[in-house]
PDB file of C-alpha atoms in Angstrom:
ATOM      1  CA  UNK Q  14      -3.844 -12.890 -29.905  1.00 50.00           C
ATOM      2  CA  UNK Q  15      -4.121 -12.130 -26.185  1.00 53.00           C
ATOM      3  CA  UNK Q  16      -1.550 -13.773 -23.939  1.00 50.00           C
ATOM      4  CA  UNK Q  17      -3.228 -14.908 -20.744  1.00 58.00           C
ATOM      5  CA  UNK Q  18      -1.493 -13.548 -17.681  1.00 71.00           C
ATOM      6  CA  UNK Q  19      -0.418 -16.124 -15.111  1.00 76.00           C
ATOM      7  CA  UNK Q  20      -2.456 -15.830 -11.894  1.00 86.00           C
ATOM      8  CA  UNK Q  21      -0.717 -14.280  -8.923  1.00 93.00           C
ATOM      9  CA  UNK Q  22       0.525 -16.555  -6.155  1.00 97.00           C
ATOM     10  CA  UNK Q  23      -0.776 -15.657  -2.688  1.00 97.00           C
ATOM     11  CA  UNK Q  24       2.107 -15.821  -0.219  1.00 98.00           C
ATOM     12  CA  UNK Q  25       2.678 -15.178   3.481  1.00 98.00           C
ATOM     13  CA  UNK Q  26       6.051 -14.609   5.154  1.00 98.00           C
ATOM     14  CA  UNK Q  27       7.096 -15.278   8.741  1.00 98.00           C
ATOM     15  CA  UNK Q  28      10.468 -14.471  10.251  1.00 97.00           C
ATOM     16  CA  UNK Q  29      11.610 -13.482  13.731  1.00 94.00           C
ATOM     17  CA  UNK Q  30      14.241 -11.099  12.336  1.00 94.00           C
ATOM     18  CA  UNK Q  31      12.534  -7.801  11.389  1.00 93.00           C
ATOM     19  CA  UNK Q  32      15.303  -6.876   8.911  1.00 93.00           C
ATOM     20  CA  UNK Q  33      14.992 -10.193   7.076  1.00 93.00           C
ATOM     21  CA  UNK Q  34      11.199  -9.956   7.099  1.00 95.00           C
ATOM     22  CA  UNK Q  35      11.343  -6.440   5.659  1.00 95.00           C
ATOM     23  CA  UNK Q  36      13.803  -7.421   2.916  1.00 94.00           C
ATOM     24  CA  UNK Q  37      11.719 -10.460   1.940  1.00 96.00           C
ATOM     25  CA  UNK Q  38       8.531  -8.390   1.916  1.00 96.00           C
ATOM     26  CA  UNK Q  39      10.025  -5.815  -0.446  1.00 95.00           C
ATOM     27  CA  UNK Q  40      11.315  -8.509  -2.803  1.00 95.00           C
ATOM     28  CA  UNK Q  41       7.991 -10.345  -3.054  1.00 97.00           C
ATOM     29  CA  UNK Q  42       5.946  -7.127  -3.302  1.00 96.00           C
ATOM     30  CA  UNK Q  43       8.050  -6.076  -6.315  1.00 95.00           C
ATOM     31  CA  UNK Q  44       7.710  -9.447  -8.064  1.00 96.00           C
ATOM     32  CA  UNK Q  45       4.770  -9.565 -10.509  1.00 95.00           C
ATOM     33  CA  UNK Q  46       3.931 -13.224  -9.837  1.00 96.00           C
ATOM     34  CA  UNK Q  47       3.338 -12.838  -6.101  1.00 97.00           C
ATOM     35  CA  UNK Q  48       0.634 -11.242  -3.990  1.00 97.00           C
ATOM     36  CA  UNK Q  49       1.904 -10.707  -0.439  1.00 97.00           C
ATOM     37  CA  UNK Q  50      -1.075 -11.455   1.796  1.00 97.00           C
ATOM     38  CA  UNK Q  51       0.497 -10.933   5.223  1.00 97.00           C
ATOM     39  CA  UNK Q  52       3.657 -11.164   7.322  1.00 98.00           C
ATOM     40  CA  UNK Q  53       4.268 -12.307  10.878  1.00 97.00           C
ATOM     41  CA  UNK Q  54       7.106 -12.348  13.389  1.00 97.00           C
ATOM     42  CA  UNK Q  55       5.821 -15.489  15.141  1.00 96.00           C
ATOM     43  CA  UNK Q  56       4.684 -19.003  14.290  1.00 95.00           C
ATOM     44  CA  UNK Q  57       1.424 -18.416  16.152  1.00 95.00           C
ATOM     45  CA  UNK Q  58       0.698 -15.293  14.111  1.00 96.00           C
ATOM     46  CA  UNK Q  59       1.411 -17.155  10.887  1.00 97.00           C
ATOM     47  CA  UNK Q  60      -0.800 -20.069  11.919  1.00 95.00           C
ATOM     48  CA  UNK Q  61      -3.677 -17.819  12.967  1.00 94.00           C
ATOM     49  CA  UNK Q  62      -3.653 -15.995   9.624  1.00 96.00           C
ATOM     50  CA  UNK Q  63      -3.358 -18.970   7.252  1.00 95.00           C
ATOM     51  CA  UNK Q  64      -6.174 -20.760   9.079  1.00 92.00           C
ATOM     52  CA  UNK Q  65      -8.466 -17.840   8.147  1.00 93.00           C
ATOM     53  CA  UNK Q  66      -7.051 -16.591   4.831  1.00 93.00           C
ATOM     54  CA  UNK Q  67      -6.259 -18.874   1.859  1.00 90.00           C
ATOM     55  CA  UNK Q  68      -2.544 -18.731   1.068  1.00 96.00           C
ATOM     56  CA  UNK Q  69      -0.788 -20.917  -1.495  1.00 97.00           C
ATOM     57  CA  UNK Q  70       2.821 -20.537  -0.301  1.00 98.00           C
ATOM     58  CA  UNK Q  71       4.269 -19.808   3.129  1.00 98.00           C
ATOM     59  CA  UNK Q  72       7.903 -18.886   3.789  1.00 98.00           C
ATOM     60  CA  UNK Q  73       8.934 -19.546   7.373  1.00 98.00           C
ATOM     61  CA  UNK Q  74      12.097 -19.214   9.425  1.00 95.00           C
ATOM     62  CA  UNK Q  75      13.128 -22.580  10.905  1.00 94.00           C
ATOM     63  CA  UNK Q  76      13.811 -20.874  14.261  1.00 93.00           C
ATOM     64  CA  UNK Q  77      10.552 -18.921  14.202  1.00 94.00           C
ATOM     65  CA  UNK Q  78       9.385 -17.908  17.686  1.00 92.00           C
ATOM     66  CA  UNK Q  79       7.696 -19.243  19.717  1.00 89.00           C
ATOM     67  CA  UNK Q  80       6.482 -22.546  18.348  1.00 88.00           C
ATOM     68  CA  UNK Q  81       9.400 -23.147  15.976  1.00 91.00           C
ATOM     69  CA  UNK Q  82       9.424 -24.033  12.295  1.00 93.00           C
ATOM     70  CA  UNK Q  83       9.394 -27.807  12.714  1.00 91.00           C
ATOM     71  CA  UNK Q  84       6.309 -27.797  14.941  1.00 91.00           C
ATOM     72  CA  UNK Q  85       4.561 -25.301  12.660  1.00 94.00           C
ATOM     73  CA  UNK Q  86       5.131 -27.524   9.608  1.00 93.00           C
ATOM     74  CA  UNK Q  87       3.813 -30.563  11.481  1.00 89.00           C
ATOM     75  CA  UNK Q  88       0.697 -28.718  12.690  1.00 91.00           C
ATOM     76  CA  UNK Q  89      -0.163 -27.380   9.240  1.00 92.00           C
ATOM     77  CA  UNK Q  90       0.448 -30.719   7.569  1.00 86.00           C
ATOM     78  CA  UNK Q  91      -2.676 -32.021   9.308  1.00 80.00           C
ATOM     79  CA  UNK Q  92      -4.836 -29.158   7.990  1.00 85.00           C
ATOM     80  CA  UNK Q  93      -6.769 -29.191   4.736  1.00 82.00           C
ATOM     81  CA  UNK Q  94      -5.927 -26.399   2.263  1.00 86.00           C
ATOM     82  CA  UNK Q  95      -2.795 -25.459   4.214  1.00 91.00           C
ATOM     83  CA  UNK Q  96      -0.132 -23.513   2.285  1.00 95.00           C
ATOM     84  CA  UNK Q  97       2.884 -25.332   0.914  1.00 96.00           C
ATOM     85  CA  UNK Q  98       5.763 -24.328   3.174  1.00 97.00           C
ATOM     86  CA  UNK Q  99       9.236 -23.167   2.219  1.00 97.00           C
ATOM     87  CA  UNK Q 100      11.687 -23.257   5.118  1.00 96.00           C
ATOM     88  CA  UNK Q 101      14.100 -20.325   4.944  1.00 95.00           C
ATOM     89  CA  UNK Q 102      16.960 -21.359   7.206  1.00 91.00           C
ATOM     90  CA  UNK Q 103      20.662 -21.499   7.781  1.00 85.00           C
ATOM     91  CA  UNK Q 104      22.695 -24.272   6.203  1.00 75.00           C
ATOM     92  CA  UNK Q 105      23.942 -27.007   8.481  1.00 67.00           C
ATOM     93  CA  UNK Q 106      22.550 -28.668  11.595  1.00 68.00           C
ATOM     94  CA  UNK Q 107      20.640 -31.104   9.376  1.00 80.00           C
ATOM     95  CA  UNK Q 108      17.847 -28.541   8.886  1.00 88.00           C
ATOM     96  CA  UNK Q 109      17.027 -29.437   5.245  1.00 89.00           C
ATOM     97  CA  UNK Q 110      16.506 -33.107   6.133  1.00 83.00           C
ATOM     98  CA  UNK Q 111      14.459 -32.218   9.221  1.00 85.00           C
ATOM     99  CA  UNK Q 112      12.336 -29.826   7.160  1.00 89.00           C
ATOM    100  CA  UNK Q 113      11.690 -32.514   4.564  1.00 88.00           C
ATOM    101  CA  UNK Q 114      10.838 -35.109   7.229  1.00 83.00           C
ATOM    102  CA  UNK Q 115       8.426 -32.691   8.941  1.00 86.00           C
ATOM    103  CA  UNK Q 116       6.545 -32.166   5.686  1.00 88.00           C
ATOM    104  CA  UNK Q 117       7.891 -28.916   4.208  1.00 93.00           C
ATOM    105  CA  UNK Q 118       7.824 -28.509   0.433  1.00 93.00           C
ATOM    106  CA  UNK Q 119      11.241 -26.865   0.137  1.00 94.00           C
ATOM    107  CA  UNK Q 120      14.309 -25.467   1.855  1.00 95.00           C
ATOM    108  CA  UNK Q 121      16.043 -22.249   0.807  1.00 94.00           C
ATOM    109  CA  UNK Q 122      19.332 -21.214   2.468  1.00 91.00           C
ATOM    110  CA  UNK Q 123      19.525 -17.766   4.058  1.00 90.00           C
ATOM    111  CA  UNK Q 124      23.079 -17.470   2.707  1.00 87.00           C
ATOM    112  CA  UNK Q 125      21.818 -17.504  -0.913  1.00 88.00           C
ATOM    113  CA  UNK Q 126      20.591 -14.419  -2.823  1.00 89.00           C
ATOM    114  CA  UNK Q 127      16.935 -13.480  -2.354  1.00 91.00           C
ATOM    115  CA  UNK Q 128      16.387 -14.478  -6.001  1.00 93.00           C
ATOM    116  CA  UNK Q 129      17.042 -18.093  -4.982  1.00 93.00           C
ATOM    117  CA  UNK Q 130      14.224 -17.916  -2.442  1.00 96.00           C
ATOM    118  CA  UNK Q 131      11.874 -16.374  -5.018  1.00 96.00           C
ATOM    119  CA  UNK Q 132      12.673 -19.057  -7.602  1.00 96.00           C
ATOM    120  CA  UNK Q 133      12.180 -21.747  -4.949  1.00 96.00           C
ATOM    121  CA  UNK Q 134       8.710 -20.340  -4.200  1.00 98.00           C
ATOM    122  CA  UNK Q 135       7.856 -20.301  -7.925  1.00 96.00           C
ATOM    123  CA  UNK Q 136       8.940 -23.944  -8.214  1.00 95.00           C
ATOM    124  CA  UNK Q 137       6.892 -24.949  -5.162  1.00 95.00           C
ATOM    125  CA  UNK Q 138       3.832 -23.120  -6.537  1.00 95.00           C
ATOM    126  CA  UNK Q 139       4.286 -25.198  -9.710  1.00 93.00           C
ATOM    127  CA  UNK Q 140       4.078 -28.376  -7.635  1.00 92.00           C
ATOM    128  CA  UNK Q 141       7.771 -29.151  -7.148  1.00 92.00           C
ATOM    129  CA  UNK Q 142       9.703 -30.027  -4.005  1.00 91.00           C
ATOM    130  CA  UNK Q 143      13.016 -28.191  -3.721  1.00 91.00           C
ATOM    131  CA  UNK Q 144      15.785 -29.345  -1.414  1.00 88.00           C
ATOM    132  CA  UNK Q 145      19.587 -29.223  -1.599  1.00 80.00           C
ATOM    133  CA  UNK Q 146      21.373 -32.514  -2.130  1.00 67.00           C
ATOM    134  CA  UNK Q 147      20.536 -34.853   0.725  1.00 57.00           C
ATOM    135  CA  UNK Q 148      22.021 -38.260   1.326  1.00 48.00           C
ATOM    136  CA  UNK Q 149      18.741 -40.147   1.483  1.00 51.00           C
ATOM    137  CA  UNK Q 150      20.372 -43.560   1.877  1.00 51.00           C
ATOM    138  CA  UNK Q 151      19.854 -43.406   5.620  1.00 48.00           C
ATOM    139  CA  UNK Q 152      16.177 -42.620   5.133  1.00 48.00           C
ATOM    140  CA  UNK Q 153      15.836 -45.544   2.741  1.00 51.00           C
ATOM    141  CA  UNK Q 154      17.743 -47.902   5.030  1.00 56.00           C
ATOM    142  CA  UNK Q 155      15.681 -46.870   8.049  1.00 66.00           C
ATOM    143  CA  UNK Q 156      12.262 -45.464   7.086  1.00 74.00           C
ATOM    144  CA  UNK Q 157      11.563 -44.702  10.758  1.00 78.00           C
ATOM    145  CA  UNK Q 158      14.176 -41.941  10.416  1.00 73.00           C
ATOM    146  CA  UNK Q 159      11.872 -40.265   7.883  1.00 73.00           C
ATOM    147  CA  UNK Q 160       9.041 -39.968  10.411  1.00 81.00           C
ATOM    148  CA  UNK Q 161       8.383 -36.626  12.056  1.00 80.00           C
ATOM    149  CA  UNK Q 162       8.721 -36.321  15.829  1.00 81.00           C
ATOM    150  CA  UNK Q 163       4.932 -36.540  16.259  1.00 82.00           C
ATOM    151  CA  UNK Q 164       4.737 -39.560  13.950  1.00 86.00           C
ATOM    152  CA  UNK Q 165       7.468 -41.371  15.880  1.00 86.00           C
ATOM    153  CA  UNK Q 166       5.625 -40.648  19.127  1.00 88.00           C
ATOM    154  CA  UNK Q 167       2.391 -41.986  17.663  1.00 90.00           C
ATOM    155  CA  UNK Q 168       4.111 -45.124  16.395  1.00 90.00           C
ATOM    156  CA  UNK Q 169       5.647 -45.800  19.803  1.00 90.00           C
ATOM    157  CA  UNK Q 170       2.257 -45.279  21.479  1.00 90.00           C
ATOM    158  CA  UNK Q 171       0.567 -47.430  18.834  1.00 89.00           C
ATOM    159  CA  UNK Q 172       3.009 -50.224  19.619  1.00 88.00           C
ATOM    160  CA  UNK Q 173       1.723 -50.321  23.214  1.00 88.00           C
ATOM    161  CA  UNK Q 174      -1.714 -51.321  21.902  1.00 87.00           C
ATOM    162  CA  UNK Q 175      -3.595 -48.032  22.250  1.00 88.00           C
ATOM    163  CA  UNK Q 176      -6.751 -47.469  20.187  1.00 90.00           C
ATOM    164  CA  UNK Q 177      -7.185 -44.434  17.915  1.00 90.00           C
ATOM    165  CA  UNK Q 178      -9.361 -42.762  20.561  1.00 92.00           C
ATOM    166  CA  UNK Q 179      -6.742 -43.395  23.256  1.00 91.00           C
ATOM    167  CA  UNK Q 180      -4.009 -42.091  20.943  1.00 91.00           C
ATOM    168  CA  UNK Q 181      -6.073 -38.954  20.302  1.00 90.00           C
ATOM    169  CA  UNK Q 182      -6.551 -38.366  24.033  1.00 91.00           C
ATOM    170  CA  UNK Q 183      -2.865 -38.878  24.801  1.00 88.00           C
ATOM    171  CA  UNK Q 184      -1.701 -36.599  21.968  1.00 85.00           C
ATOM    172  CA  UNK Q 185      -4.400 -33.967  22.508  1.00 86.00           C
ATOM    173  CA  UNK Q 186      -5.631 -34.217  18.910  1.00 87.00           C
ATOM    174  CA  UNK Q 187      -8.785 -35.448  17.172  1.00 88.00           C
ATOM    175  CA  UNK Q 188      -9.273 -39.052  16.059  1.00 88.00           C
ATOM    176  CA  UNK Q 189      -9.389 -37.816  12.456  1.00 87.00           C
ATOM    177  CA  UNK Q 190      -5.952 -36.258  12.895  1.00 86.00           C
ATOM    178  CA  UNK Q 191      -4.710 -39.551  14.383  1.00 89.00           C
ATOM    179  CA  UNK Q 192      -5.997 -41.374  11.287  1.00 88.00           C
ATOM    180  CA  UNK Q 193      -4.252 -38.825   9.066  1.00 87.00           C
ATOM    181  CA  UNK Q 194      -0.921 -39.322  10.840  1.00 87.00           C
ATOM    182  CA  UNK Q 195      -1.278 -43.108  10.865  1.00 90.00           C
ATOM    183  CA  UNK Q 196      -1.929 -43.081   7.120  1.00 88.00           C
ATOM    184  CA  UNK Q 197       1.305 -41.114   6.620  1.00 84.00           C
ATOM    185  CA  UNK Q 198       3.181 -43.525   8.895  1.00 88.00           C
ATOM    186  CA  UNK Q 199       1.890 -46.548   6.969  1.00 87.00           C
ATOM    187  CA  UNK Q 200       2.949 -44.963   3.666  1.00 83.00           C
ATOM    188  CA  UNK Q 201       6.449 -44.120   4.917  1.00 82.00           C
ATOM    189  CA  UNK Q 202       6.984 -47.600   6.364  1.00 83.00           C
ATOM    190  CA  UNK Q 203       5.401 -49.308   3.320  1.00 82.00           C
ATOM    191  CA  UNK Q 204       2.935 -51.220   5.512  1.00 84.00           C
ATOM    192  CA  UNK Q 205      -0.821 -51.672   5.092  1.00 85.00           C
ATOM    193  CA  UNK Q 206      -2.199 -51.599   8.630  1.00 86.00           C
ATOM    194  CA  UNK Q 207      -1.460 -50.988  12.312  1.00 87.00           C
ATOM    195  CA  UNK Q 208      -0.487 -54.624  12.979  1.00 85.00           C
ATOM    196  CA  UNK Q 209       2.211 -54.457  10.291  1.00 85.00           C
ATOM    197  CA  UNK Q 210       3.355 -51.060  11.587  1.00 87.00           C
ATOM    198  CA  UNK Q 211       3.722 -52.437  15.116  1.00 87.00           C
ATOM    199  CA  UNK Q 212       5.633 -55.463  13.811  1.00 83.00           C
ATOM    200  CA  UNK Q 213       7.906 -53.146  11.827  1.00 83.00           C
ATOM    201  CA  UNK Q 214       8.524 -50.966  14.886  1.00 85.00           C
ATOM    202  CA  UNK Q 215       9.601 -53.891  17.091  1.00 82.00           C
ATOM    203  CA  UNK Q 216      11.682 -55.382  14.286  1.00 78.00           C
ATOM    204  CA  UNK Q 217      13.506 -52.074  13.756  1.00 76.00           C
ATOM    205  CA  UNK Q 218      14.083 -51.643  17.498  1.00 73.00           C
ATOM    206  CA  UNK Q 219      15.473 -55.161  17.700  1.00 64.00           C
ATOM    207  CA  UNK Q 220      17.918 -54.428  14.847  1.00 59.00           C
ATOM    208  CA  UNK Q 221      18.962 -51.228  16.595  1.00 56.00           C
ATOM    209  CA  UNK Q 222      19.560 -53.073  19.890  1.00 56.00           C
ATOM    210  CA  UNK Q 223      21.592 -55.726  18.119  1.00 53.00           C
ATOM    211  CA  UNK Q 224      23.704 -53.042  16.453  1.00 50.00           C
TER     212      UNK Q 224
END
């Protein structure tokens, strides 16, 4: 009986440190489950490649020049068929929570062995989200804290009464992208429409002012 071989996982790596990028490249090239499609030293290079070439998993440095990891995650989250992103960063400074809020699929600490990063990528390819223990009580108590920076900006602009077209013009994005972000905002705030989202925003701000 023939055992069917698991398909290879297309992966791209991006890191501003050439030594780290080289070490990661060697590790993934040796691993039988991965096919290393490309590497980049910048967020812009990573973005330009994955917009042209299908990649299932992307490993990015949180401090990736020039755009930065957080902005890169937010930009790709609005794209169809974007790779699932694993943030490879240093522990501390609230990076795992920020990565999760921005829309990353996982966080792997740079202090851990490279095998931890590889296993994290395998888990993400299998559909899992992988993050270290996070105290999510704050996110539950205040869902606005779970919004990305762009989503918070959109919510604040929405609360001033702007239309989708006006929001798109102000943010420099398409109306379809505005609708995508608003849908995410509604889900995170557990509301059904823009009126409820605006009411939630002013209610949360009032609680914050009272506190």
